[in-house]
Amino acid sequence: MTDFLTDRLPGDTDPDALFDAFSTWVSERGLELYPAQEEALIELVSGANVILSTPTGSGKSLVAVGAHFAALAEGRRSFYTAPIKALVSEKFFSLVEIFGADNVGMLTGDSSVNPDAPIICCTAEILANLALRLGPEADVDEVGQVVADEFHFYSEPDRGWAWQVPLLELPKAQFLLMSATLGDVSFFERDLTRRTGRHTAVVTSAQRPVPLTFRYALTPMHETVSELLHSGQAPIYIVHFSQAAAVERAQALMSINVCTRAEKDAIAEAIGDFRFSAGFGKTLSRLVRHGIGVHHAGMLPKYRRLVEQLAQSGLLKLICGTDTLGVGINVPIRTVVLSSLTKFDGTRQRHLKAREFHQIAGRAGRAGYDTDGYVVVQAPDHVIENAKALEKAGDDPKKKRKIVRKKAPEGFVNWTESTFERLVAAEPEPLVSSFKVTHSMLLNVISRPGDAFAHMRRLLEDNHEDRPSQRKHILRAIAIYRALRAAGVVEELDEPDEEGRRVRLTMDLQLDFALNQPLSPFALAAIELLDPESPSYALDVVSIVEATVEDPKQVLSQQQFKARNEALAEMKAQGIDYEQRMELLEDITYPKPLEELLEAAYSRYRQGHPWVADYELSPKSVVRDMYERAMNFVEYINFYGLARSEGVLLRYLADAYDALRRTVPDEAKTEPLQDLIEWLGELVRQVDSSLLDEWEALRHPDEVELDESGRPELPEGPPPVTYNERAFRVLVRNEMFRRVQLAAREDYETLGRLDADSGWDAEAWEDALADYYDTYDEILTDADARGPGLLLIEQERDVWRVRQIFHDPEGNHDWGISAEVDLAASDEAGTPVIRITDVNEL
């Protein structure tokens, strides 16, 4: 596309000229502005703030494009903010396609692309920190316009402050606040007008482009779904409030004939040679070939992308997923079926709020495709069973009296048809302020010119909180300021300096402070405490970096669960009584390498850098654990039972890989550490290359083609695993050492499962190792045992011949495992394909 919207910028900034230029561009694309869109755009080109509260599918994104267009014409820098990085990335590529790569940049904390562009896509936290740094004096060429998408996140307890701060700190900016579920916005209308001096227009519309029909279903789920399919109301998205429930439902619905034979053939053709991994991949393959998709955050990105692509092609009629669709996913939906009207919010099971219900329901009906959308809410199972019993009894009063009504399970939070009707009729709850004070806030404010005390006083006394809450924030701000002074991070001046400062920082605040990994500077300092000559150096660097990366909670939970089960079995074997066992179990958690060293270093570092107290150091071992166990991705998933959290694990590994590459200086990267980083990158790439491919696409957006959904066209799959020889050698070394570890534990069953295809079942392994154990008491598995010196590789064109030597207690190194690595099969599998040829003494 060479006809960018920037080519349509009029010669002047007259509102009529701007509106005409934009509306002409819209009509040339075969679109017609809805009345609400037209009203919002007229207000925006006239310079007003706009609060746009219209239903999902009513074209708010097009209004945002018009806002950016007007800002460009007037020389104002505009920011688009969203709550999650995936939406920011999606919007970035969409705007690149419209305005050209030179005019669009992105900041997410992980990525910085063209940061000086006139249009910036970023997370809400990025803009909030920037607003604190710039303050009310920010010029319009720094921040002249803010488009805040999904503005209902303003009420989020932990993150809502980021949606509020720009409203408080950027009075020169024009605001476009957008959401389908804002509720009463009269407070924001008054507040924005007072702060910015601009008129604030509230544009609302209850009229959906695609009207919704609501229904409460008293039929079992499979009957409800069958009825919807037969009445032409597909695609259907069945909403669950846990990932496990979504997968279980999809498997249960396999009994329904969702597709015709011809449709199944079309699905198979569309899937082609897509690589499904073992575990959940095999389950998903069976489901999608039957016409049923699964969609939730725990899936690998490539699986979610496949489901979305099949759905967009009209090949999937049924998708079971979680309520993540409320934040916007790229799946066409005609009918939304809610399996429940309750959810667990991390503390308790509760009814959905009106805002949550309407966010989910609003995804039904596709503008331009459907004339109607449908929302079906399932009654609880016990209510459905009672209704069926009553129907079976008919009009016979005797039979009705004999019915033993099913009761709700103990602890069940019930919902009824009146609950459903109340939610349908209810307006979204009013947005509630979630302001908070942090070290980062004070440091950002102190770093800007002027009187920091006056700046903070205004920020603390003129926010959206009530007076009692403001007093608490003031006390916290005072405590933080005293800590900063005590640490020598800030100092008060006898006289204001030339920029009016009465207090200043004693150190330079890095440009990306509080925008990127905030604990990366600590990680750098901690790495300097390590001895590069130590055999554990490479893994210790990994542990330091892992402590600064966001926790993969599901993975850590499963690590703890497994550790406690193993400890419990051992305590039972030792005869420890129940009460003591339960007490001892409380102390068992997931592995935390270097915990004492890291916490001591963190404590010392915090004394000179008190703002790190805003961020929690979290020692953990996932990358290190996987490497030390010499497991590949699938083995690790199976070992900890993480089939429903593959995506969580992969994103964590990708984040750790990126943090290792960016945080560890080149001079600290020893050969073993570089090997480990290469191994990790290749492991991520072979499991699902889309994350790393998207990073590359972000760095070169002008070279990227977009697919029909506006996402970057990524390569069909990863490069051959043998292409990166350095990483492949480490992968082979790990596969061979995995067998050494199992042989050391005499775990012949697992060895047999690994190598049965090459004729080495459990019995063969046990027989081969019997002679070794007649000579030696054990096989060592220390750092020397896995070193490159004990792995011999003879490289040929199509095969590598390898010899993994055992590290015996006497150091004779006369026993080992011989194997062949099939290079072509490895490329096809994305992991080394190894055939054991012998286990013997040489």
CSV table of N, CA and C in Angstrom, one decimal, residues 575-629:
chain,number,residue,atom,x,y,z
A,575,GLY,N,8.4,-42.0,58.1
A,575,GLY,CA,7.6,-42.2,59.2
A,575,GLY,C,7.2,-41.0,60.0
A,576,ILE,N,7.4,-39.8,59.4
A,576,ILE,CA,7.0,-38.5,60.1
A,576,ILE,C,5.5,-38.4,60.2
A,577,ASP,N,5.0,-38.0,61.4
A,577,ASP,CA,3.6,-38.0,61.6
A,577,ASP,C,2.9,-36.9,60.8
A,578,TYR,N,1.6,-37.0,60.7
A,578,TYR,CA,0.8,-36.1,59.8
A,578,TYR,C,1.0,-34.6,60.2
A,579,GLU,N,0.9,-34.3,61.5
A,579,GLU,CA,0.9,-32.9,61.9
A,579,GLU,C,2.3,-32.3,61.5
A,580,GLN,N,3.3,-33.0,61.7
A,580,GLN,CA,4.7,-32.5,61.4
A,580,GLN,C,4.9,-32.4,59.9
A,581,ARG,N,4.3,-33.4,59.2
A,581,ARG,CA,4.4,-33.3,57.7
A,581,ARG,C,3.8,-32.0,57.2
A,582,MET,N,2.6,-31.7,57.7
A,582,MET,CA,1.9,-30.6,57.2
A,582,MET,C,2.7,-29.3,57.5
A,583,GLU,N,3.3,-29.3,58.7
A,583,GLU,CA,4.1,-28.1,59.1
A,583,GLU,C,5.3,-28.0,58.2
A,584,LEU,N,6.0,-29.1,58.0
A,584,LEU,CA,7.2,-29.0,57.1
A,584,LEU,C,6.9,-28.7,55.7
A,585,LEU,N,5.7,-29.1,55.2
A,585,LEU,CA,5.3,-28.8,53.8
A,585,LEU,C,5.2,-27.3,53.5
A,586,GLU,N,4.8,-26.6,54.6
A,586,GLU,CA,4.6,-25.1,54.4
A,586,GLU,C,5.9,-24.4,54.0
A,587,ASP,N,7.1,-25.0,54.4
A,587,ASP,CA,8.4,-24.4,54.0
A,587,ASP,C,8.9,-24.8,52.7
A,588,ILE,N,8.2,-25.7,52.0
A,588,ILE,CA,8.7,-26.2,50.7
A,588,ILE,C,8.0,-25.3,49.6
A,589,THR,N,8.9,-24.8,48.7
A,589,THR,CA,8.4,-23.9,47.6
A,589,THR,C,9.1,-24.3,46.4
A,590,TYR,N,8.9,-23.6,45.3
A,590,TYR,CA,9.6,-23.8,44.0
A,590,TYR,C,11.1,-23.4,44.2
A,591,PRO,N,12.0,-23.9,43.3
A,591,PRO,CA,13.4,-23.7,43.5
A,591,PRO,C,13.7,-22.2,43.4
A,592,LYS,N,14.6,-21.7,44.2
A,592,LYS,CA,15.1,-20.3,44.2
A,592,LYS,C,16.6,-20.2,44.3
A,593,PRO,N,17.3,-20.5,43.3
A,593,PRO,CA,18.8,-20.4,43.3
A,593,PRO,C,19.2,-19.0,43.7
A,594,LEU,N,20.3,-19.0,44.4
A,594,LEU,CA,21.0,-17.7,44.8
A,594,LEU,C,20.1,-16.8,45.7
A,595,GLU,N,19.1,-17.4,46.3
A,595,GLU,CA,18.1,-16.5,47.0
A,595,GLU,C,18.8,-15.7,48.0
A,596,GLU,N,19.6,-16.3,48.9
A,596,GLU,CA,20.3,-15.5,49.9
A,596,GLU,C,21.2,-14.4,49.4
A,597,LEU,N,22.0,-14.7,48.4
A,597,LEU,CA,22.9,-13.8,47.8
A,597,LEU,C,22.1,-12.6,47.1
A,598,LEU,N,21.0,-13.0,46.4
A,598,LEU,CA,20.2,-12.0,45.7
A,598,LEU,C,19.5,-11.1,46.7
A,599,GLU,N,19.0,-11.6,47.7
A,599,GLU,CA,18.2,-10.8,48.7
A,599,GLU,C,19.2,-9.8,49.4
A,600,ALA,N,20.4,-10.3,49.8
A,600,ALA,CA,21.4,-9.5,50.4
A,600,ALA,C,21.8,-8.4,49.5
A,601,ALA,N,22.1,-8.7,48.2
A,601,ALA,CA,22.5,-7.7,47.2
A,601,ALA,C,21.4,-6.7,47.0
A,602,TYR,N,20.2,-7.2,46.9
A,602,TYR,CA,19.0,-6.3,46.7
A,602,TYR,C,18.9,-5.3,47.8
A,603,SER,N,19.0,-5.8,49.1
A,603,SER,CA,18.9,-5.0,50.2
A,603,SER,C,20.0,-3.9,50.2
A,604,ARG,N,21.2,-4.2,49.8
A,604,ARG,CA,22.3,-3.2,49.8
A,604,ARG,C,22.0,-2.2,48.6
A,605,TYR,N,21.6,-2.8,47.5
A,605,TYR,CA,21.3,-1.9,46.3
A,605,TYR,C,20.2,-0.9,46.6
A,606,ARG,N,19.2,-1.4,47.3
A,606,ARG,CA,18.0,-0.5,47.6
A,606,ARG,C,18.4,0.7,48.4
A,607,GLN,N,19.4,0.5,49.3
A,607,GLN,CA,19.8,1.6,50.1
A,607,GLN,C,20.3,2.8,49.3
A,608,GLY,N,20.9,2.6,48.1
A,608,GLY,CA,21.3,3.7,47.3
A,608,GLY,C,20.4,3.9,46.1
A,609,HIS,N,19.4,3.0,45.9
A,609,HIS,CA,18.4,3.1,44.8
A,609,HIS,C,17.1,2.8,45.4
A,610,PRO,N,16.5,3.6,46.3
A,610,PRO,CA,15.3,3.2,47.0
A,610,PRO,C,14.1,2.9,46.1
A,611,TRP,N,14.1,3.5,44.9
A,611,TRP,CA,12.9,3.3,44.0
A,611,TRP,C,12.7,1.8,43.6
A,612,VAL,N,13.8,1.0,43.8
A,612,VAL,CA,13.6,-0.4,43.4
A,612,VAL,C,12.6,-1.1,44.3
A,613,ALA,N,12.3,-0.5,45.5
A,613,ALA,CA,11.3,-1.1,46.4
A,613,ALA,C,9.9,-1.1,45.7
A,614,ASP,N,9.7,-0.4,44.6
A,614,ASP,CA,8.4,-0.4,43.9
A,614,ASP,C,8.3,-1.8,43.2
A,615,TYR,N,9.4,-2.5,43.0
A,615,TYR,CA,9.4,-3.7,42.2
A,615,TYR,C,9.9,-4.8,43.0
A,616,GLU,N,9.3,-6.0,42.9
A,616,GLU,CA,9.7,-7.1,43.7
A,616,GLU,C,10.7,-8.0,43.0
A,617,LEU,N,11.8,-8.2,43.7
A,617,LEU,CA,12.8,-9.2,43.2
A,617,LEU,C,12.2,-10.6,43.5
A,618,SER,N,12.3,-11.5,42.5
A,618,SER,CA,11.6,-12.8,42.6
A,618,SER,C,12.6,-13.9,42.1
A,619,PRO,N,13.4,-14.4,43.0
A,619,PRO,CA,14.3,-15.5,42.6
A,619,PRO,C,13.5,-16.7,42.2
A,620,LYS,N,13.9,-17.4,41.1
A,620,LYS,CA,13.1,-18.5,40.7
A,620,LYS,C,14.0,-19.3,39.7
A,621,SER,N,13.6,-20.5,39.3
A,621,SER,CA,14.5,-21.3,38.4
A,621,SER,C,13.5,-22.0,37.4
A,622,VAL,N,13.5,-21.4,36.2
A,622,VAL,CA,12.7,-22.1,35.1
A,622,VAL,C,13.7,-22.4,34.0
A,623,VAL,N,14.3,-21.4,33.5
A,623,VAL,CA,15.3,-21.6,32.5
A,623,VAL,C,16.5,-22.5,33.0
A,624,ARG,N,16.9,-22.1,34.2
A,624,ARG,CA,18.0,-22.9,34.8
A,624,ARG,C,17.6,-24.4,35.1
A,625,ASP,N,16.4,-24.5,35.6
A,625,ASP,CA,15.8,-25.8,35.9
A,625,ASP,C,15.7,-26.7,34.7
A,626,MET,N,15.2,-26.1,33.6
A,626,MET,CA,15.1,-26.8,32.3
A,626,MET,C,16.5,-27.3,31.8
A,627,TYR,N,17.5,-26.3,31.9
A,627,TYR,CA,18.8,-26.6,31.4
A,627,TYR,C,19.5,-27.7,32.3
A,628,GLU,N,19.4,-27.6,33.6
A,628,GLU,CA,20.0,-28.5,34.5
A,628,GLU,C,19.4,-29.9,34.4
A,629,ARG,N,18.1,-30.0,34.1
A,629,ARG,CA,17.4,-31.3,33.9
A,629,ARG,C,17.6,-31.8,32.5
